[in-house]
Amino acid sequence: MHLRRCVVLLSLAFAGTAGHAACTAQSAATRPHLLELYSSEGCSSCPPAESWLRTLHTGADVVPLEFHVDYWDGLGWRDRFSSARYTARQYEQARRDGGTAVYTPQMVLDGHNWSSWYRGGHLTPPDAASFALSLDAIAMPKRSASVHVRVEADTALVPQFGAYRNYIALVEDELATQVQAGENRGLQLKHDHVVRAFAGPLPLAQAQTDLAVPADVDLAHAALVAFAQDPRDGKVGQVVVLPLAQCMK
């Protein structure tokens, strides 16, 4: 299958660094599954789902994203990773599937609810990609307050994929929280694939945005994930991952 090129350029804003290291990631001819988990540290049913998600490794077959919602925050424990924006995205997913209610834990596979994960469901082999994505970045600083993102797509893509939008997530692994209250009181919860910042929908052809980097993010365990998705039906065109550890050398 011939792949048209959709280029995502990330210009990482920072101060006080002496050099600039090139950082590049290129998508493959196949498209990884995009697997989203909606979770909360206040939810006693969520740790098993998060443990299962932690067994998955970001790669050619699947790219996991863990969104922490905020509607549990008033029920005993405030989740430090939660965001109203992630709750809003979960509601968008529900409406796309013809529903109005949301819940945790929920898995969303390639834009649609996927409930068979807890019954031993398996991911199918990745499909051929609709188009290619590449991420090119200047140096990543050891500490930065923001990431400036410029998104460009081949204009030839627009007629066929004009409804698609680009989304960018800053994802962090190897996180842990000692929960002091709520349903998970007394437990230490471990997290991988946690979304720490998110931007989108962004136009497919050309867009610029800034991602605020939380001060406690460990860039050695973080990555940028870019994916192109049709917000109408949830179809994912391509996903590409840029580990930030390689940008800190």
mmCIF file of C-alpha atoms in Angstrom, residues 105-206:
data_model
loop_
_atom_site.group_PDB
_atom_site.id
_atom_site.type_symbol
_atom_site.label_atom_id
_atom_site.label_comp_id
_atom_site.label_asym_id
_atom_site.label_seq_id
_atom_site.Cartn_x
_atom_site.Cartn_y
_atom_site.Cartn_z
ATOM 1 C CA PRO A 105 -12.317 1.388 34.275
ATOM 2 C CA GLN A 106 -13.144 1.663 30.575
ATOM 3 C CA MET A 107 -10.993 0.482 27.683
ATOM 4 C CA VAL A 108 -11.431 2.180 24.310
ATOM 5 C CA LEU A 109 -9.794 0.418 21.372
ATOM 6 C CA ASP A 110 -9.287 2.409 18.172
ATOM 7 C CA GLY A 111 -12.046 4.835 19.098
ATOM 8 C CA HIS A 112 -14.679 2.396 20.414
ATOM 9 C CA ASN A 113 -15.535 0.698 23.693
ATOM 10 C CA TRP A 114 -13.655 -2.587 24.185
ATOM 11 C CA SER A 115 -15.008 -4.683 27.037
ATOM 12 C CA SER A 116 -13.471 -8.056 26.168
ATOM 13 C CA TRP A 117 -10.061 -7.206 27.650
ATOM 14 C CA TYR A 118 -11.047 -8.619 31.053
ATOM 15 C CA ARG A 119 -12.348 -11.827 29.446
ATOM 16 C CA GLY A 120 -8.975 -12.573 27.934
ATOM 17 C CA GLY A 121 -9.589 -10.710 24.696
ATOM 18 C CA HIS A 122 -6.621 -10.428 22.374
ATOM 19 C CA LEU A 123 -5.572 -7.639 20.046
ATOM 20 C CA THR A 124 -5.630 -8.465 16.354
ATOM 21 C CA PRO A 125 -2.511 -7.882 14.230
ATOM 22 C CA PRO A 126 -2.089 -4.237 13.197
ATOM 23 C CA ASP A 127 -3.711 -3.056 9.965
ATOM 24 C CA ALA A 128 -2.045 -1.287 7.077
ATOM 25 C CA ALA A 129 -1.718 2.424 7.788
ATOM 26 C CA SER A 130 -3.856 4.994 5.986
ATOM 27 C CA PHE A 131 -0.852 7.307 5.853
ATOM 28 C CA ALA A 132 2.511 7.898 7.512
ATOM 29 C CA LEU A 133 3.373 10.135 10.447
ATOM 30 C CA SER A 134 6.826 11.326 11.419
ATOM 31 C CA LEU A 135 7.949 13.305 14.463
ATOM 32 C CA ASP A 136 11.002 15.520 14.158
ATOM 33 C CA ALA A 137 12.197 17.446 17.202
ATOM 34 C CA ILE A 138 14.986 19.757 18.223
ATOM 35 C CA ALA A 139 16.790 18.926 21.490
ATOM 36 C CA MET A 140 14.721 17.986 24.510
ATOM 37 C CA PRO A 141 15.856 19.844 27.623
ATOM 38 C CA LYS A 142 16.358 18.119 30.934
ATOM 39 C CA ARG A 143 13.763 20.489 32.341
ATOM 40 C CA SER A 144 11.284 22.513 30.313
ATOM 41 C CA ALA A 145 8.047 24.295 31.113
ATOM 42 C CA SER A 146 6.515 23.727 27.690
ATOM 43 C CA VAL A 147 6.749 21.829 24.448
ATOM 44 C CA HIS A 148 5.988 23.785 21.287
ATOM 45 C CA VAL A 149 4.323 21.578 18.696
ATOM 46 C CA ARG A 150 3.938 22.389 15.009
ATOM 47 C CA VAL A 151 1.847 19.955 12.993
ATOM 48 C CA GLU A 152 1.977 19.809 9.208
ATOM 49 C CA ALA A 153 0.386 17.365 6.788
ATOM 50 C CA ASP A 154 0.863 16.776 3.100
ATOM 51 C CA THR A 155 -1.906 18.837 1.489
ATOM 52 C CA ALA A 156 -2.605 15.892 -0.827
ATOM 53 C CA LEU A 157 -4.026 14.130 2.236
ATOM 54 C CA VAL A 158 -6.714 16.716 2.890
ATOM 55 C CA PRO A 159 -9.323 15.705 0.271
ATOM 56 C CA GLN A 160 -9.329 12.067 1.376
ATOM 57 C CA PHE A 161 -8.603 12.495 5.075
ATOM 58 C CA GLY A 162 -9.850 16.038 5.637
ATOM 59 C CA ALA A 163 -12.020 15.066 8.611
ATOM 60 C CA TYR A 164 -9.050 13.637 10.506
ATOM 61 C CA ARG A 165 -7.508 15.654 13.308
ATOM 62 C CA ASN A 166 -4.133 15.383 15.006
ATOM 63 C CA TYR A 167 -3.768 14.767 18.733
ATOM 64 C CA ILE A 168 -0.591 14.947 20.821
ATOM 65 C CA ALA A 169 -0.120 13.331 24.248
ATOM 66 C CA LEU A 170 2.754 13.569 26.707
ATOM 67 C CA VAL A 171 2.871 10.141 28.365
ATOM 68 C CA GLU A 172 4.851 9.035 31.429
ATOM 69 C CA ASP A 173 5.755 5.578 32.801
ATOM 70 C CA GLU A 174 6.969 4.260 36.169
ATOM 71 C CA LEU A 175 4.699 6.348 38.374
ATOM 72 C CA ALA A 176 3.469 5.419 41.855
ATOM 73 C CA THR A 177 1.074 6.930 44.396
ATOM 74 C CA GLN A 178 0.495 6.002 48.028
ATOM 75 C CA VAL A 179 -3.261 6.522 48.369
ATOM 76 C CA GLN A 180 -4.287 7.973 51.737
ATOM 77 C CA ALA A 181 -8.089 8.045 51.439
ATOM 78 C CA GLY A 182 -11.034 6.828 49.393
ATOM 79 C CA GLU A 183 -11.733 3.338 48.050
ATOM 80 C CA ASN A 184 -8.032 2.559 47.558
ATOM 81 C CA ARG A 185 -6.874 3.848 50.947
ATOM 82 C CA GLY A 186 -3.632 2.214 52.073
ATOM 83 C CA LEU A 187 -2.675 0.945 48.628
ATOM 84 C CA GLN A 188 0.339 1.921 46.576
ATOM 85 C CA LEU A 189 -0.836 2.263 42.994
ATOM 86 C CA LYS A 190 1.627 1.879 40.139
ATOM 87 C CA HIS A 191 0.971 3.454 36.755
ATOM 88 C CA ASP A 192 2.405 3.330 33.243
ATOM 89 C CA HIS A 193 1.295 5.071 30.027
ATOM 90 C CA VAL A 194 -0.238 7.976 32.014
ATOM 91 C CA VAL A 195 -1.241 11.001 29.943
ATOM 92 C CA ARG A 196 0.305 14.054 31.632
ATOM 93 C CA ALA A 197 -0.572 16.627 28.953
ATOM 94 C CA PHE A 198 -2.810 16.532 25.900
ATOM 95 C CA ALA A 199 -3.528 18.684 22.854
ATOM 96 C CA GLY A 200 -6.167 18.306 20.183
ATOM 97 C CA PRO A 201 -8.098 18.216 18.051
ATOM 98 C CA LEU A 202 -5.616 20.017 15.809
ATOM 99 C CA PRO A 203 -6.103 20.520 12.056
ATOM 100 C CA LEU A 204 -4.546 17.789 9.970
ATOM 101 C CA ALA A 205 -2.955 20.122 7.432
ATOM 102 C CA GLN A 206 -1.235 22.655 9.685
#
